[in-house]
Amino acid sequence: MTGSRWALEGISQSVSLLLPGFVMEVLPEIDSTNSELIRRARAGRDAPTLLVAEAQTAGRGRLGRNWQDGAGQPGSALKFSLGLPLAPADWSGLSLAVGLAVAESLHPEIRLKWPNDLWWQGRKLAGILVETAGAAHATGRFVVIGIGINIEPLEGQDFSTRPAWLQALDPSLDAPAALARIALPLVRAVRAFERHGFAPLAERFNERDAFAGLAVRLSDGTEGQALGVAANGALRVRTRTELREIISSEVSVRPLLAAGDASPAPSPFSTPSSSPSGRA
């Protein structure tokens, strides 16, 4: 029976202490867990909800991209969304706080690619999509946090770079076990973000920053050296003329590659000894 292997009772009991009225549900198939929670919120069903899909037919990523999740390979990915009313003083850095919580829950080798991906050994392991639904009300805006994690290797799909998968780091983690490890720390992190914002997390994020000290190119063509994130979650990039702080809605970041090499190029903006720790 769908949901019988997902430890619903244990997760619900622990999370309900932080989110009264919390609901957890597992569906065999849905277009998108984010889309479903947004539809429910707009229809007035805005209880805190964790919605898991065993299959998604129209998963979405950042900037409207499709998310390939191993359709036809049951158990190859963990796909879920957490929806809840939230009222932080500043929303900046929420996706970074979510990524940090997931990474710290799963494995010390997982790195964070600003603003919303988890990487392992230079390849994407997981993605995060944060959206809000409807107007603000007494308990804050309804935020939907979608997370997709590759559990097993994805076969038979056209990838320029094959994604990473969680069982390469920890073979004991299938999708239900990964969710059981993530759910409570994720909710704690989101609640802490609501109270304190991203600033207390910046140092921990930078310790896992996949691009720290590397040369990068922004989507507007600007090139520079990535210097981690600021207290508000903005990406700090040293160009040849200035230190810029980039917010997530402005750019997509890619490491510059040396010719014929699959590894990020060393930065031309500093000496190697000045590069921070935490490189992927």
Short mmCIF file of N, CA and C in Angstrom, two decimals, residues 209-280:
data_model
loop_
_atom_site.label_atom_id
_atom_site.label_comp_id
_atom_site.label_asym_id
_atom_site.label_seq_id
_atom_site.Cartn_x
_atom_site.Cartn_y
_atom_site.Cartn_z
N ASP A 209 30.34 25.52 0.73
CA ASP A 209 30.17 26.20 -0.55
C ASP A 209 30.97 25.52 -1.65
N ALA A 210 30.28 25.04 -2.69
CA ALA A 210 30.94 24.32 -3.78
C ALA A 210 31.83 25.21 -4.63
N PHE A 211 31.58 26.52 -4.64
CA PHE A 211 32.30 27.42 -5.53
C PHE A 211 33.29 28.33 -4.81
N ALA A 212 33.46 28.17 -3.50
CA ALA A 212 34.29 29.10 -2.74
C ALA A 212 35.70 29.20 -3.32
N GLY A 213 36.10 30.42 -3.67
CA GLY A 213 37.44 30.67 -4.18
C GLY A 213 37.63 30.39 -5.65
N LEU A 214 36.58 29.90 -6.32
CA LEU A 214 36.71 29.54 -7.73
C LEU A 214 36.31 30.68 -8.65
N ALA A 215 36.84 30.64 -9.87
CA ALA A 215 36.41 31.59 -10.90
C ALA A 215 35.05 31.18 -11.42
N VAL A 216 34.14 32.15 -11.54
CA VAL A 216 32.78 31.88 -12.00
C VAL A 216 32.38 32.90 -13.04
N ARG A 217 31.37 32.54 -13.82
CA ARG A 217 30.79 33.46 -14.79
C ARG A 217 29.31 33.62 -14.46
N LEU A 218 28.85 34.85 -14.34
CA LEU A 218 27.44 35.12 -14.06
C LEU A 218 26.66 35.10 -15.37
N SER A 219 25.34 35.01 -15.26
CA SER A 219 24.51 34.90 -16.46
C SER A 219 24.54 36.16 -17.31
N ASP A 220 24.97 37.29 -16.76
CA ASP A 220 25.10 38.50 -17.57
C ASP A 220 26.47 38.61 -18.23
N GLY A 221 27.30 37.56 -18.10
CA GLY A 221 28.62 37.55 -18.72
C GLY A 221 29.74 38.01 -17.82
N THR A 222 29.42 38.58 -16.67
CA THR A 222 30.46 39.03 -15.75
C THR A 222 31.24 37.84 -15.21
N GLU A 223 32.55 37.99 -15.09
CA GLU A 223 33.40 36.96 -14.54
C GLU A 223 34.07 37.47 -13.27
N GLY A 224 34.31 36.56 -12.33
CA GLY A 224 34.95 36.95 -11.08
C GLY A 224 35.25 35.74 -10.24
N GLN A 225 35.63 36.01 -8.99
CA GLN A 225 35.93 34.95 -8.04
C GLN A 225 34.82 34.88 -7.00
N ALA A 226 34.25 33.69 -6.81
CA ALA A 226 33.21 33.50 -5.80
C ALA A 226 33.84 33.53 -4.42
N LEU A 227 33.26 34.33 -3.53
CA LEU A 227 33.80 34.51 -2.18
C LEU A 227 32.78 34.15 -1.11
N GLY A 228 31.91 33.18 -1.41
CA GLY A 228 30.93 32.76 -0.42
C GLY A 228 29.73 33.68 -0.39
N VAL A 229 28.92 33.54 0.66
CA VAL A 229 27.69 34.31 0.75
C VAL A 229 27.77 35.32 1.89
N ALA A 230 27.01 36.39 1.75
CA ALA A 230 26.91 37.41 2.78
C ALA A 230 25.85 37.02 3.80
N ALA A 231 25.69 37.83 4.83
CA ALA A 231 24.74 37.53 5.89
C ALA A 231 23.30 37.48 5.40
N ASN A 232 23.01 38.16 4.28
CA ASN A 232 21.65 38.13 3.72
C ASN A 232 21.48 37.03 2.67
N GLY A 233 22.50 36.19 2.47
CA GLY A 233 22.41 35.10 1.51
C GLY A 233 22.85 35.46 0.11
N ALA A 234 23.22 36.72 -0.12
CA ALA A 234 23.69 37.13 -1.45
C ALA A 234 25.04 36.50 -1.74
N LEU A 235 25.25 36.14 -3.02
CA LEU A 235 26.54 35.61 -3.44
C LEU A 235 27.53 36.76 -3.60
N ARG A 236 28.70 36.63 -3.01
CA ARG A 236 29.74 37.65 -3.10
C ARG A 236 30.71 37.25 -4.22
N VAL A 237 30.88 38.14 -5.20
CA VAL A 237 31.75 37.88 -6.34
C VAL A 237 32.71 39.05 -6.51
N ARG A 238 34.00 38.74 -6.48
CA ARG A 238 35.02 39.75 -6.72
C ARG A 238 35.34 39.79 -8.22
N THR A 239 34.95 40.87 -8.88
CA THR A 239 35.31 41.06 -10.29
C THR A 239 36.62 41.82 -10.34
N ARG A 240 37.05 42.16 -11.55
CA ARG A 240 38.30 42.91 -11.68
C ARG A 240 38.17 44.34 -11.17
N THR A 241 36.94 44.81 -11.00
CA THR A 241 36.74 46.21 -10.62
C THR A 241 36.02 46.41 -9.30
N GLU A 242 35.30 45.39 -8.80
CA GLU A 242 34.50 45.62 -7.59
C GLU A 242 34.11 44.30 -6.94
N LEU A 243 33.64 44.40 -5.71
CA LEU A 243 33.03 43.27 -5.02
C LEU A 243 31.52 43.42 -5.14
N ARG A 244 30.88 42.46 -5.81
CA ARG A 244 29.44 42.52 -6.03
C ARG A 244 28.73 41.53 -5.12
N GLU A 245 27.52 41.88 -4.70
CA GLU A 245 26.64 40.95 -3.98
C GLU A 245 25.45 40.67 -4.87
N ILE A 246 25.25 39.40 -5.21
CA ILE A 246 24.26 38.99 -6.20
C ILE A 246 23.12 38.29 -5.48
N ILE A 247 21.87 38.69 -5.76
CA ILE A 247 20.73 38.00 -5.17
C ILE A 247 20.25 36.93 -6.14
N SER A 248 19.51 35.96 -5.63
CA SER A 248 19.21 34.75 -6.40
C SER A 248 18.39 35.01 -7.65
N SER A 249 17.60 36.07 -7.67
CA SER A 249 16.75 36.31 -8.83
C SER A 249 17.51 36.91 -10.00
N GLU A 250 18.77 37.30 -9.80
CA GLU A 250 19.50 38.02 -10.84
C GLU A 250 20.33 37.13 -11.75
N VAL A 251 20.87 36.04 -11.23
CA VAL A 251 21.87 35.33 -12.00
C VAL A 251 21.76 33.82 -11.84
N SER A 252 22.36 33.16 -12.80
CA SER A 252 22.68 31.75 -12.69
C SER A 252 24.19 31.66 -12.70
N VAL A 253 24.75 30.81 -11.88
CA VAL A 253 26.21 30.77 -11.73
C VAL A 253 26.75 29.46 -12.26
N ARG A 254 27.83 29.53 -13.02
CA ARG A 254 28.52 28.33 -13.50
C ARG A 254 30.01 28.52 -13.27
N PRO A 255 30.71 27.47 -12.85
CA PRO A 255 32.16 27.62 -12.71
C PRO A 255 32.80 27.72 -14.09
N LEU A 256 33.84 28.54 -14.21
CA LEU A 256 34.62 28.57 -15.44
C LEU A 256 35.43 27.29 -15.53
N LEU A 257 35.50 26.69 -16.71
CA LEU A 257 36.24 25.45 -16.89
C LEU A 257 37.51 25.71 -17.67
N ALA A 258 38.56 25.03 -17.25
CA ALA A 258 39.77 25.07 -18.04
C ALA A 258 39.54 24.31 -19.34
N ALA A 259 40.18 24.74 -20.42
CA ALA A 259 39.97 24.12 -21.73
C ALA A 259 40.26 22.62 -21.67
N GLY A 260 39.28 21.82 -22.12
CA GLY A 260 39.45 20.38 -22.17
C GLY A 260 39.43 19.71 -20.82
N ASP A 261 39.00 20.42 -19.77
CA ASP A 261 39.03 19.88 -18.42
C ASP A 261 37.62 19.85 -17.87
N ALA A 262 37.32 18.86 -17.04
CA ALA A 262 36.01 18.78 -16.41
C ALA A 262 36.01 19.44 -15.04
N SER A 263 37.14 19.98 -14.61
CA SER A 263 37.24 20.59 -13.30
C SER A 263 37.17 22.10 -13.41
N PRO A 264 36.64 22.79 -12.38
CA PRO A 264 36.62 24.25 -12.42
C PRO A 264 38.04 24.80 -12.52
N ALA A 265 38.17 25.88 -13.28
CA ALA A 265 39.48 26.50 -13.44
C ALA A 265 39.87 27.24 -12.18
N PRO A 266 41.20 27.31 -11.89
CA PRO A 266 41.63 28.16 -10.79
C PRO A 266 41.28 29.61 -11.07
N SER A 267 41.06 30.37 -10.04
CA SER A 267 40.65 31.75 -10.22
C SER A 267 41.82 32.61 -10.69
N PRO A 268 41.59 33.48 -11.70
CA PRO A 268 42.62 34.43 -12.09
C PRO A 268 42.59 35.68 -11.23
N PHE A 269 41.69 35.71 -10.22
CA PHE A 269 41.49 36.91 -9.44
C PHE A 269 42.22 36.86 -8.10
N SER A 270 42.91 35.73 -7.80
CA SER A 270 43.64 35.63 -6.55
C SER A 270 44.68 34.55 -6.67
N THR A 271 45.60 34.50 -5.73
CA THR A 271 46.57 33.42 -5.69
C THR A 271 45.92 32.19 -5.08
N PRO A 272 46.42 30.96 -5.42
CA PRO A 272 45.78 29.76 -4.88
C PRO A 272 45.74 29.74 -3.37
N SER A 273 46.73 30.33 -2.70
CA SER A 273 46.75 30.27 -1.24
C SER A 273 45.64 31.06 -0.59
N SER A 274 44.98 31.95 -1.36
CA SER A 274 43.92 32.77 -0.77
C SER A 274 42.55 32.14 -0.87
N SER A 275 42.43 30.97 -1.54
CA SER A 275 41.13 30.35 -1.71
C SER A 275 40.62 29.78 -0.39
N PRO A 276 39.35 30.06 -0.03
CA PRO A 276 38.80 29.52 1.21
C PRO A 276 38.66 28.02 1.14
N SER A 277 38.44 27.41 2.30
CA SER A 277 38.18 25.97 2.35
C SER A 277 36.76 25.71 1.91
N GLY A 278 36.40 24.41 1.78
CA GLY A 278 35.04 24.03 1.45
C GLY A 278 34.81 23.84 -0.03
N ARG A 279 35.86 23.70 -0.83
CA ARG A 279 35.68 23.46 -2.26
C ARG A 279 35.15 22.08 -2.50
N ALA A 280 34.33 21.95 -3.54
CA ALA A 280 33.79 20.64 -3.89
C ALA A 280 34.84 19.79 -4.55
#
